[in-house]
Tab-separated table of C-alpha atoms and ligand atoms in Angstrom:
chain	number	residue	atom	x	y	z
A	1	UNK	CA	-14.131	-6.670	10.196
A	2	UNK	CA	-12.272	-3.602	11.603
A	3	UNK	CA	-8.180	-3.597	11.606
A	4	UNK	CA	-8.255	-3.205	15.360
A	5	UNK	CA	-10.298	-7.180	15.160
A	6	UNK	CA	-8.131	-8.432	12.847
A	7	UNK	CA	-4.838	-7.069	15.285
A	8	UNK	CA	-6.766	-8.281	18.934
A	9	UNK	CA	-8.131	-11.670	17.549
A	10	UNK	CA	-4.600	-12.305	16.506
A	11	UNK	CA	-1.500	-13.591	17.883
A	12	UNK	CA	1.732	-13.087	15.746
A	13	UNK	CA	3.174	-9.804	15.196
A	14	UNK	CA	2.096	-6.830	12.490
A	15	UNK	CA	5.500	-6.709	11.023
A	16	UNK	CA	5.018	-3.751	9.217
A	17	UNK	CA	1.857	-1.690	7.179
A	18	UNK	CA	2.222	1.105	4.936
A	19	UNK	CA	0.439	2.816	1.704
A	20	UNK	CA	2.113	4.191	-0.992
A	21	UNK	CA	0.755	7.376	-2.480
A	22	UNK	CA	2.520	7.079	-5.443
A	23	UNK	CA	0.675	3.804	-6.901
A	24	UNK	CA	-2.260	3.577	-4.194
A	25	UNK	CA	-1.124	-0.059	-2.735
A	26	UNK	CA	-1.077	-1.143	0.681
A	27	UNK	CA	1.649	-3.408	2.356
A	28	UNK	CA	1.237	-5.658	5.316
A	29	UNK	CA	3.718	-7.825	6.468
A	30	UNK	CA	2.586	-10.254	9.354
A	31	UNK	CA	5.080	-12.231	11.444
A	32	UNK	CA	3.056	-15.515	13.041
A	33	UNK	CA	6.057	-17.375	14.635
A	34	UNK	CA	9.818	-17.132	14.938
A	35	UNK	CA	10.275	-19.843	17.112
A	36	UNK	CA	11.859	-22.680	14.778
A	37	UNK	CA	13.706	-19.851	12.350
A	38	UNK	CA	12.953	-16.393	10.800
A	39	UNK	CA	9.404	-16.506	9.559
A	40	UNK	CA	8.890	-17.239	5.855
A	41	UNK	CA	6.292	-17.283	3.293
A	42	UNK	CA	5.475	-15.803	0.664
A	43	UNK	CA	4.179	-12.562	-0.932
A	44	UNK	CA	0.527	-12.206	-2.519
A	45	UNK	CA	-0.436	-9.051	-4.542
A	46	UNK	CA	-4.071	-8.798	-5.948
A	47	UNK	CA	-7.438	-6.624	-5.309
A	48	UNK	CA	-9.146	-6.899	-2.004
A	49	UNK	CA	-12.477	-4.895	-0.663
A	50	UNK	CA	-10.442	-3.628	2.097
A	51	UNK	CA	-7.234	-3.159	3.518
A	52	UNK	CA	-8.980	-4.784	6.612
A	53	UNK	CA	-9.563	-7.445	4.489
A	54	UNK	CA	-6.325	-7.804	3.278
A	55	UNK	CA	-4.710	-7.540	6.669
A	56	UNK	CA	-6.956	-10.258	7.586
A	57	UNK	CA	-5.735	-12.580	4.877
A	58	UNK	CA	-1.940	-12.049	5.456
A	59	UNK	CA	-2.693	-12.691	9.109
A	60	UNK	CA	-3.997	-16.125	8.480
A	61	UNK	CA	-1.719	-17.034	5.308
A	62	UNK	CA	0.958	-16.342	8.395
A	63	UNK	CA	-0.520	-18.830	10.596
A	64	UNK	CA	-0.433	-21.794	7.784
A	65	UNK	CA	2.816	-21.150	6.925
A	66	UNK	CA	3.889	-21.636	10.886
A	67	UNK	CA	1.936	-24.837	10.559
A	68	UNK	CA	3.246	-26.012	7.080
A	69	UNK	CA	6.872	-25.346	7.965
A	70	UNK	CA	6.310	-27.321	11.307
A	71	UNK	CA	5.138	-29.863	9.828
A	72	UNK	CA	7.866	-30.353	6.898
A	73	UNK	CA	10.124	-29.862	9.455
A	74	UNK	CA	12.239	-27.491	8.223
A	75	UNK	CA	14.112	-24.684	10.277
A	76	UNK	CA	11.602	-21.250	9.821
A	77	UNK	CA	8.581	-19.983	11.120
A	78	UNK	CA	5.660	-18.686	9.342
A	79	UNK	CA	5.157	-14.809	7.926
A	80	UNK	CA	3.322	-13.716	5.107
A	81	UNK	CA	2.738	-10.271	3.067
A	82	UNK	CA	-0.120	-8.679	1.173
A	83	UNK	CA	-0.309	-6.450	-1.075
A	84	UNK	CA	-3.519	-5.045	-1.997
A	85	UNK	CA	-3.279	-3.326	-5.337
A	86	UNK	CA	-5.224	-0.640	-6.261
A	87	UNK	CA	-6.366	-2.545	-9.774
A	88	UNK	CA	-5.739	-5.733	-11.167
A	89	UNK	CA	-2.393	-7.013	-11.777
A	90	UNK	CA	-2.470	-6.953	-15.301
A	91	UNK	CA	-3.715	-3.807	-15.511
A	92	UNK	CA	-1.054	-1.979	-13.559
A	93	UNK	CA	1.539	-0.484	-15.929
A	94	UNK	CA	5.339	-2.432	-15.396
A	95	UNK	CA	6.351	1.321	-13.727
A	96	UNK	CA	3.666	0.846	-11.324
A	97	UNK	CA	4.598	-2.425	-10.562
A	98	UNK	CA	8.351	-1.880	-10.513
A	99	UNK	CA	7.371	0.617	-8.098
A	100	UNK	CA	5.317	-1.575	-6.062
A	101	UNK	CA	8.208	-4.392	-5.544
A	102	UNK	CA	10.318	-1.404	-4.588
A	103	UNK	CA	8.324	-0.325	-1.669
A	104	UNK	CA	7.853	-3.889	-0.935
A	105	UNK	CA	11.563	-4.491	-0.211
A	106	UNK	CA	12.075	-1.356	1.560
A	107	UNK	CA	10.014	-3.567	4.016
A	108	UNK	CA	11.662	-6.676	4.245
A	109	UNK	CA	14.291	-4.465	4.770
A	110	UNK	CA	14.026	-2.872	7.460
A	111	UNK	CA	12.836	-6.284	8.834
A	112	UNK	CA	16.562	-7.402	8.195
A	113	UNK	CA	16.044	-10.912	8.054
A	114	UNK	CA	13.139	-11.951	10.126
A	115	UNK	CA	10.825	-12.703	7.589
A	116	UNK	CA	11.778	-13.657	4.209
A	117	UNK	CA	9.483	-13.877	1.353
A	118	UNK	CA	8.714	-15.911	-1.557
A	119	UNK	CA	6.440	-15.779	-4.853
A	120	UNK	CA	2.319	-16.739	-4.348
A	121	UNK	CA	-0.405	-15.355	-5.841
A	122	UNK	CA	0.385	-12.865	-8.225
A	123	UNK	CA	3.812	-12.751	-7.820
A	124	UNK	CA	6.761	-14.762	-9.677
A	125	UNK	CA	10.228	-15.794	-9.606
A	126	UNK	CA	11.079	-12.485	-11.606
A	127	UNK	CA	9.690	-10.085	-9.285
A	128	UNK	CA	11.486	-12.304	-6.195
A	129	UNK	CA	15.091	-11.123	-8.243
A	130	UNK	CA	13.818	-7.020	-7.560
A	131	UNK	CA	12.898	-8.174	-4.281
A	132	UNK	CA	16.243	-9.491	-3.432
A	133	UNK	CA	18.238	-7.114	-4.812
A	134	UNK	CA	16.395	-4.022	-3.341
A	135	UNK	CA	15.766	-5.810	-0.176
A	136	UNK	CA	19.559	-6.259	0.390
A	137	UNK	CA	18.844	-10.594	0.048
A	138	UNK	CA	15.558	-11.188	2.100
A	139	UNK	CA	13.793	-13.097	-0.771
A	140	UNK	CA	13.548	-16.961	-1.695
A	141	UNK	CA	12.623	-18.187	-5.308
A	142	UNK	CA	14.657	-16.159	-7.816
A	143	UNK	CA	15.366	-17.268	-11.498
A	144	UNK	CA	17.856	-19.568	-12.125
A	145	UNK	CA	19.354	-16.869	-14.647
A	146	UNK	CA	19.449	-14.476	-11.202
A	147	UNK	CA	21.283	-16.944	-9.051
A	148	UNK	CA	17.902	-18.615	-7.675
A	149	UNK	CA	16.266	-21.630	-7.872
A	150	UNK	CA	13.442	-20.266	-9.920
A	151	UNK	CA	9.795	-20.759	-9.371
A	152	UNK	CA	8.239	-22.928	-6.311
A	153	UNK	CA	5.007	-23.819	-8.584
A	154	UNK	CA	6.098	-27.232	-9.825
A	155	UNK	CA	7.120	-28.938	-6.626
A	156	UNK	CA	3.869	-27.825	-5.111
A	157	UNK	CA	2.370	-29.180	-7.854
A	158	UNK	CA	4.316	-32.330	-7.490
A	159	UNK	CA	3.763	-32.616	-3.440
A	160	UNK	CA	-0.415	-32.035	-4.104
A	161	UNK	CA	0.106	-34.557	-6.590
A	162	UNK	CA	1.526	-37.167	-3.455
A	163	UNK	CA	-1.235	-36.067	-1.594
A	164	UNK	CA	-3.543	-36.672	-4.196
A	165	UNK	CA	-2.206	-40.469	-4.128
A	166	UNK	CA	-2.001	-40.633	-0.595
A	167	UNK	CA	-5.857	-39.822	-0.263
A	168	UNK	CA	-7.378	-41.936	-2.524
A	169	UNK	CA	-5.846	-44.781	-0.988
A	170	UNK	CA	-7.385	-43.366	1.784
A	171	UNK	CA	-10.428	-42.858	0.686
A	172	UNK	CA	-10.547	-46.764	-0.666
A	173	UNK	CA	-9.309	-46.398	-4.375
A	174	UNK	CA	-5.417	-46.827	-5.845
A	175	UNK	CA	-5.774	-44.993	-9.135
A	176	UNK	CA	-6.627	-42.013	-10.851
A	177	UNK	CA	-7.288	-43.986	-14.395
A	178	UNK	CA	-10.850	-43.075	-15.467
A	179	UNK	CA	-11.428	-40.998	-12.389
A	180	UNK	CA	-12.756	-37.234	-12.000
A	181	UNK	CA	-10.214	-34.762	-10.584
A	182	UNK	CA	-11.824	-31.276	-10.482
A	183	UNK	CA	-8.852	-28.286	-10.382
A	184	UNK	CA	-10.526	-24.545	-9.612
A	185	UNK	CA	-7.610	-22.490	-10.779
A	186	UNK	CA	-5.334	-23.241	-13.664
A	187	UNK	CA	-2.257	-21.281	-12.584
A	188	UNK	CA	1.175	-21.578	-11.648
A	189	UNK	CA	0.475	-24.767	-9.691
A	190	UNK	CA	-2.995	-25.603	-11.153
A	191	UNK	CA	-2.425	-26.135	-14.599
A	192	UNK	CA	0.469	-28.209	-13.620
A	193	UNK	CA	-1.365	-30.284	-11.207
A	194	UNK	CA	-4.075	-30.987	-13.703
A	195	UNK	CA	-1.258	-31.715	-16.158
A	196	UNK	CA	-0.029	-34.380	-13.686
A	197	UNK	CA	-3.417	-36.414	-12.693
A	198	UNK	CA	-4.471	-36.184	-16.738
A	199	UNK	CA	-1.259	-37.982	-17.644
A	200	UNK	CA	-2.451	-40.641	-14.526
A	201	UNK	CA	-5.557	-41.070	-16.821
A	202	UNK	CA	-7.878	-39.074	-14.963
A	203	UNK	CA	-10.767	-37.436	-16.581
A	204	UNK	CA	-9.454	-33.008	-15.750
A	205	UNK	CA	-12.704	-30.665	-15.155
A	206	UNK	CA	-11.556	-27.476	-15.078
A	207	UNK	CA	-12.013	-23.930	-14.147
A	208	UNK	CA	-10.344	-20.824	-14.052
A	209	UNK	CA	-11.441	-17.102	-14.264
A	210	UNK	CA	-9.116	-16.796	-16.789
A	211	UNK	CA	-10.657	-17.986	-20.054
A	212	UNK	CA	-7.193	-18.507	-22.066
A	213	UNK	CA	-6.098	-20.538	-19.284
A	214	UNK	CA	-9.022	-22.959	-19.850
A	215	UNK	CA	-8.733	-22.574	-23.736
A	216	UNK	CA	-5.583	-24.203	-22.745
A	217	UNK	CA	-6.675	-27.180	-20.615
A	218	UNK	CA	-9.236	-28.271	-22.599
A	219	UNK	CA	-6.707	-28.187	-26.046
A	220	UNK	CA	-4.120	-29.430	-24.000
A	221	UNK	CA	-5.489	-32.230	-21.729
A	222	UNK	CA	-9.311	-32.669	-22.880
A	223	UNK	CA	-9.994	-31.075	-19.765
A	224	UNK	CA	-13.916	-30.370	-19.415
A	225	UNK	CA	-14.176	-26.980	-18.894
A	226	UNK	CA	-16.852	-25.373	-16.272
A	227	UNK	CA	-18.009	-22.487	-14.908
A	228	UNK	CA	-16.966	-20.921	-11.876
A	229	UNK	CA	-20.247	-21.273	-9.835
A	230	UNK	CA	-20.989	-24.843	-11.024
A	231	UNK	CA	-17.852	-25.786	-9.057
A	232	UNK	CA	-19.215	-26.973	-5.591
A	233	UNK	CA	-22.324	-28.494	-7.063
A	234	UNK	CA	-19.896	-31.012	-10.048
A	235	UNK	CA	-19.457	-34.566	-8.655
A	236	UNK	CA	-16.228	-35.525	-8.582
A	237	UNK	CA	-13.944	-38.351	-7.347
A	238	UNK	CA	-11.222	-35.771	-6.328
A	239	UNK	CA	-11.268	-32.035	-5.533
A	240	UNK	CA	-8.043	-30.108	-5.741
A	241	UNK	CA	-8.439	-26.288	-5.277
A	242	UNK	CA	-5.693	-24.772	-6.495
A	243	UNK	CA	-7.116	-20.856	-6.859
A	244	UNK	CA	-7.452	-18.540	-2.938
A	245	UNK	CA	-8.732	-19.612	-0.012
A	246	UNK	CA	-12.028	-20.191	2.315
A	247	UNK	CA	-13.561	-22.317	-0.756
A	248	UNK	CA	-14.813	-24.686	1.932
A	249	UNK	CA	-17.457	-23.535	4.809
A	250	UNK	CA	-19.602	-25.706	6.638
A	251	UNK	CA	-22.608	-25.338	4.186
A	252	UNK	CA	-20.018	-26.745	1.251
A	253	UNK	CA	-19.012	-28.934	3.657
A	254	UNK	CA	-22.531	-30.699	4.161
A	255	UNK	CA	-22.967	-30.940	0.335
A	256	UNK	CA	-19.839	-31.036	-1.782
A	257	UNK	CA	-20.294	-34.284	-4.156
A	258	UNK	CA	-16.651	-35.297	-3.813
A	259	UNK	CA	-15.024	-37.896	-1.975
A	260	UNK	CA	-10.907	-36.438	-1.469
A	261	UNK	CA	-10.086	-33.092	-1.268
A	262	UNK	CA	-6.503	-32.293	-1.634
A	263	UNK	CA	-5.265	-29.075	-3.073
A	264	UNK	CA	-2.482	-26.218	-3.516
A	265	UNK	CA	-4.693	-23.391	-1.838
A	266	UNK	CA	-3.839	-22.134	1.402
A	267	UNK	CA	-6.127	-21.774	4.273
A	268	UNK	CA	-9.490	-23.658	1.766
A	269	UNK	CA	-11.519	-24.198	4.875
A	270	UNK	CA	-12.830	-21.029	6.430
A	271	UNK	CA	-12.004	-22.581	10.031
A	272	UNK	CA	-10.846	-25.469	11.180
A	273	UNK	CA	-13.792	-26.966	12.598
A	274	UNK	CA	-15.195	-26.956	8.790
A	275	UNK	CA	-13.439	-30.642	8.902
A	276	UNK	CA	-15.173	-32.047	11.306
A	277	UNK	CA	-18.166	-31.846	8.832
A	278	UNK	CA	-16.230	-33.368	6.421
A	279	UNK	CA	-15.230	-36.221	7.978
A	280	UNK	CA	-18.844	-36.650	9.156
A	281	UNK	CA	-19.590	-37.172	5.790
A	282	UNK	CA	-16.281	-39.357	5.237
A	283	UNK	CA	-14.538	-37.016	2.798
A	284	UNK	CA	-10.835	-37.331	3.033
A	285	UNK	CA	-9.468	-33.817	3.460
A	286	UNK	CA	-5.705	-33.660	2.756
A	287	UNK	CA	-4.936	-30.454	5.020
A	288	UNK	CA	-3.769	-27.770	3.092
A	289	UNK	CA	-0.729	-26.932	5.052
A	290	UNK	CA	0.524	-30.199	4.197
A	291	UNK	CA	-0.439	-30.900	0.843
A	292	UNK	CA	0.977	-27.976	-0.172
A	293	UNK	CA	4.349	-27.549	1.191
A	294	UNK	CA	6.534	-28.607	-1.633
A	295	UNK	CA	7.047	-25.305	-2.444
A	296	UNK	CA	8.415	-24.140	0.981
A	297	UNK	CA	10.494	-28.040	0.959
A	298	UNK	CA	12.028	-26.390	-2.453
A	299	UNK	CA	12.724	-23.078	-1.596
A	300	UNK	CA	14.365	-23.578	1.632
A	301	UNK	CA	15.445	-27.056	0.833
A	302	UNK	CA	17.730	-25.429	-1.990
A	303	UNK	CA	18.585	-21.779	-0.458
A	304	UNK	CA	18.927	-22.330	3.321
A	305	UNK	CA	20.105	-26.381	3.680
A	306	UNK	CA	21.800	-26.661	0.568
A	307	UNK	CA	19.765	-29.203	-0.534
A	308	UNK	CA	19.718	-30.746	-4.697
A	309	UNK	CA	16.739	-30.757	-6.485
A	310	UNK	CA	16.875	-34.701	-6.216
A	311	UNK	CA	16.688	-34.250	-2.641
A	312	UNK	CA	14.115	-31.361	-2.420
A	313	UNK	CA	12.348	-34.006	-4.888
A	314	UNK	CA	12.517	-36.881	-2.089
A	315	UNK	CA	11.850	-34.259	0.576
A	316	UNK	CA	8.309	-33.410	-1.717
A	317	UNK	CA	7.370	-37.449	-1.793
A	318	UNK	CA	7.859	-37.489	1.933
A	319	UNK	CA	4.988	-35.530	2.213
A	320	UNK	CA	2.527	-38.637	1.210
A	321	UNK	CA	4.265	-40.696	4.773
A	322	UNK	CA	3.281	-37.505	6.903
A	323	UNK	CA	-0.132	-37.694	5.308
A	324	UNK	CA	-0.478	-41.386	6.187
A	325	UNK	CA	0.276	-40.439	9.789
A	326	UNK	CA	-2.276	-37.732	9.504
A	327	UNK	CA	-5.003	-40.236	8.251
A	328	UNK	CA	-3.984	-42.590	10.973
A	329	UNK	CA	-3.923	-40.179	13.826
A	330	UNK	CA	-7.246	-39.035	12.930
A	331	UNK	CA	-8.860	-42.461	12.526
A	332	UNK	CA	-7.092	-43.486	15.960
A	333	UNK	CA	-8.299	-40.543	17.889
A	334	UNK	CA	-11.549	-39.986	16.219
A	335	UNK	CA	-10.799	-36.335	15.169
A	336	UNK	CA	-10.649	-34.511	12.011
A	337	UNK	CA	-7.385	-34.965	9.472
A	338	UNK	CA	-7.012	-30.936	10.107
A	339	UNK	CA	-6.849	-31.761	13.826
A	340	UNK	CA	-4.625	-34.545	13.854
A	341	UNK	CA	-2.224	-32.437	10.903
A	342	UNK	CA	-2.259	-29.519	13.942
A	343	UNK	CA	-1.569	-32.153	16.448
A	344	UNK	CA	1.264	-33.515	14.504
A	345	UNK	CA	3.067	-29.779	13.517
A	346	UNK	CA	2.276	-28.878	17.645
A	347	UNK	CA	4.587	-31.510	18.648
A	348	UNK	CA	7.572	-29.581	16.632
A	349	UNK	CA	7.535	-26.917	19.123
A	350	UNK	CA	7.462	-29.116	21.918
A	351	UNK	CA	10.563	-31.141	21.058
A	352	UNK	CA	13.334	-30.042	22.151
A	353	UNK	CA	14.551	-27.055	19.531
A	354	UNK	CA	17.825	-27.615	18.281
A	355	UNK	CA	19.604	-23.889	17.620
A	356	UNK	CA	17.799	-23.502	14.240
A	357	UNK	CA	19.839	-22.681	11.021
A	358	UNK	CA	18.876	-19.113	9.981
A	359	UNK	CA	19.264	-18.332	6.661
A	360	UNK	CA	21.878	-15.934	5.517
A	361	UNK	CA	21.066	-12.933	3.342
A	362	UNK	CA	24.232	-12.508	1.014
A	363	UNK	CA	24.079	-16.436	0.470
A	364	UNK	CA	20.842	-17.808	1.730
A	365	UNK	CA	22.314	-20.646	3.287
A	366	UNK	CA	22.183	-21.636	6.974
A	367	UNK	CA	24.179	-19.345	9.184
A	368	UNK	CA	23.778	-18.811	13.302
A	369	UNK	CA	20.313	-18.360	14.507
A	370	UNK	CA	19.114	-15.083	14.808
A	371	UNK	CA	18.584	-14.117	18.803
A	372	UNK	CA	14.705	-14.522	19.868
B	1	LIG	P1	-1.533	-18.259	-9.493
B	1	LIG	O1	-1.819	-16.820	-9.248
B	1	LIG	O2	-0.493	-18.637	-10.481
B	1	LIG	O3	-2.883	-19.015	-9.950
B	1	LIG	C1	-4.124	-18.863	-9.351
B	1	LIG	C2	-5.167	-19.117	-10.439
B	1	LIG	O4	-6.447	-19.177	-9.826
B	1	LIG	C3	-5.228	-18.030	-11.501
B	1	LIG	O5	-5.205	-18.620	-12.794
B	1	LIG	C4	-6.561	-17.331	-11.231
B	1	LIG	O6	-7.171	-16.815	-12.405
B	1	LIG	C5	-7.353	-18.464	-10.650
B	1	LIG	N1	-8.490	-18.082	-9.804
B	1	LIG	C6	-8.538	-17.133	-8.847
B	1	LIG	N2	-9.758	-17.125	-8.271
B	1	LIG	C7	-10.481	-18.109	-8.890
B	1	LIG	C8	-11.795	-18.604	-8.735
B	1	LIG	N3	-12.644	-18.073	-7.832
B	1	LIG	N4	-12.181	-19.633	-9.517
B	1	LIG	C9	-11.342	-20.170	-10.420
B	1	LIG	N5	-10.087	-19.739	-10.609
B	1	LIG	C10	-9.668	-18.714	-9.851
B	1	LIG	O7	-1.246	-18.890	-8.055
B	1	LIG	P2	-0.500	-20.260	-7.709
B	1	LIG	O8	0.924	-19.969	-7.430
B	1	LIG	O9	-0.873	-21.295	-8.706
B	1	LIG	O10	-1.158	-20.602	-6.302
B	1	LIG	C11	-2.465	-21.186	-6.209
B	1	LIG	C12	-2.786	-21.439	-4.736
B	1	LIG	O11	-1.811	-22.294	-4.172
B	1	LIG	C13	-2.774	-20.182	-3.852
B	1	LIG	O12	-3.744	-20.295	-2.839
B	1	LIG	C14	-1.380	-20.191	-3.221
B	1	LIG	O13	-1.327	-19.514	-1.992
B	1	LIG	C15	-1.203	-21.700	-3.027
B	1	LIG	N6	0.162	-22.114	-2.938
B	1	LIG	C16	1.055	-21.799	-3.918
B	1	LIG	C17	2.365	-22.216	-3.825
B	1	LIG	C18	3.367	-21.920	-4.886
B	1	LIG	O14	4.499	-22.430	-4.781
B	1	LIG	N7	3.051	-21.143	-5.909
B	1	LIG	C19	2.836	-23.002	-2.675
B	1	LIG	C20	1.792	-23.354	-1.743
B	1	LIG	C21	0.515	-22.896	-1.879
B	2	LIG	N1	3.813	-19.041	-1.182
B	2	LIG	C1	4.141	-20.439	-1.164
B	2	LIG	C2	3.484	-21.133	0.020
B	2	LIG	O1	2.450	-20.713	0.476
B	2	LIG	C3	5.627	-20.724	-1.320
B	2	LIG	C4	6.537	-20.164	-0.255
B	2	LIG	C5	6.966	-20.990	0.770
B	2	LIG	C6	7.022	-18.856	-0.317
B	2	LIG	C7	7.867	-20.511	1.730
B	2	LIG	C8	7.909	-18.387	0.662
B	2	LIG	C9	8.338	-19.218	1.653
B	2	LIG	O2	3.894	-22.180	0.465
């Protein structure tokens, strides 16, 4: 797909692109909505074929996080940036890096305060401290030590967790004791995640690229460890991918020997209409942009409203009632859940908008509303 696709078929802004000859990375920034706050999400760094390719991704990472925010109802739009690295992460030296996060904030910089960013895939709560400090404050998700409320992992993990409850119940069972719960991708939220269902008494399979990572599950929580391509052919009772995206097309769709699927990774269908197979077949999908918002609920729970970690906890469980109205809005109106979840963040933006609280860079908490 050429950049010029990627741009036309889209309809947020490019917020910014760049290379840096120094390291060989490429930055993209996209901006998918502004209307209910700055945009917000997160920033993933790893190897893609193409810079096409990557632009392609940050495009639609933007467009989920419009939807997830939406849908949590909390006062930002959606952005997103990649960076694609020019080798993998662990084999870039810590000056490359370091270099890297600098460039990186020179962005968000000079997008004073219209997107801010967080940690995702290959990035962490330490790199979000260089990112705040270089960017002059345009980054969610620092260390505690830093000032921050340190990594958004575990109450992702937590609110997948809720919508892991929420969609067995669904899907006609109340427990996890004795049943399988496959997790692709044992990291930051993953491992967690599998950590959670195993102590409900499921039975963990497991898979990760990252061998130590399953060394892990299996001495840790019996997990049954598997190989990466055996993945969408292992019956399971519950499917929770937790590694990248566009792990579900329609052929997976039409065969996939599990009966929930509820996960941390953004954007797992390749398109929308992949759920209307699914719910042909009567597999409850949990839609991504909801299961997975309790690390947005955290982040700008405790950095723009203020909010406790007891609260951002009860914010997280919340998300198993908007799942319930999901699965009832789809069953009512015969549609997909990823329909009815769309249906249900649309009608944020056609309420009435209250002046939303932007965040404020030297503090992060709510101050006025920057002008559209
Ligand atoms: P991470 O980078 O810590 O972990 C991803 C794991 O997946 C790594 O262990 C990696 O080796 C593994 N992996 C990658 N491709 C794989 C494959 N094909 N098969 C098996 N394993 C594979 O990332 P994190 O933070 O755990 O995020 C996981 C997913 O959840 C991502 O899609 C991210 O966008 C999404 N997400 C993360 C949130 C957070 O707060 N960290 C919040 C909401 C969504
Ligand atoms: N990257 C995470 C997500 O996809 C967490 C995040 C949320 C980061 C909001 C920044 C802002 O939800």
């Amino acid at each position: 797909m050429s950049i010029e696709q990627v741009i036309s078929e889209w309809e947020g802004q490019v917020g910014c692109v760049g290379f840096d000859h120094e390291t060989g990375a490429f930055f993209s920034i996209a901006i998918h909505s502004r209307a209910l706050g700055p945009a917000a999400g997160g920033t993933r760094a790893m190897r893609y074929a193409g810079f096409d390719e990557a632009l392609r991704d940050a495009t639609r990472l933007a467009g989920a996080m419009t939807l997830k925010m939406a849908i949590a109802g909390l006062p930002m739009g959606g952005g997103k940036s990649v960076i694609a690295l020019p080798a993998p992460r662990n084999e870039l030296s810590e000056a490359t890096w370091r270099r890297i996060l600098e460039v990186h904030a020179e962005n968000l910089a000079t997008l004073a305060g219209q997107y801010w960013t967080g940690p995702d895939v290959g990035t962490s709560a330490a790199d979000m401290d260089v990112l705040h400090e270089r960017s002059g404050g345009f980054a969610f998700g620092r260390t505690e030590a830093a000032g921050g409320p340190g990594s958004s992992a575990p109450e992702t993990a937590h609110g997948v967790h809720v919508a892991i409850h929420a969609a067995i119940r669904e899907a006609g069972f109340d427990d996890l004791e004795g049943r399988r719960v496959l997790v692709q991708g044992l990291g930051a939220v993953g491992y967690d995640l599998a950590a959670r269902v195993a102590a409900d008494g499921a039975r963990v399979i497991a898979t990760d690229l990252d061998a130590a990572r399953c060394e892990r599950a299996r001495r840790e929580l019996g997990a049954e460890i598997i190989e990466g391509d055996a993945v969408l052919a292992t019956p399971c009772d519950v499917f929770a991918p937790c590694a990248t995206g566009g792990v579900i097309t329609a052929g997976v769709a039409a065969e996939l020997p599990a009966r929930v699927i509820a996960g941390a990774a953004n954007n797992v269908l390749d398109a929308p209409s992949t759920a209307d197979a699914l719910a042909r077949r009567r597999i409850v999908f949990a839609p991504d942009f909801v299961a997975n918002g309790g690390g947005g609920i955290h982040l700008v729970g405790r950095e723009v409203l203020g909010w406790s970690p007891d609260e951002v906890a009860a914010h997280v469980e919340g998300i198993g009632t908007t799942l319930s109205e999901v699965f009832e809005l789809a069953r009512h109106d015969g549609v997909s859940t990823e329909r009815a979840a769309r249906m249900l963040a649309q009608q944020r933006f056609e309420a009435p908008i209250a002046a939303p609280a932007a965040p404020s860079a030297s503090t992060g908490r709510a101050a006025p509303a920057l002008a559209e």
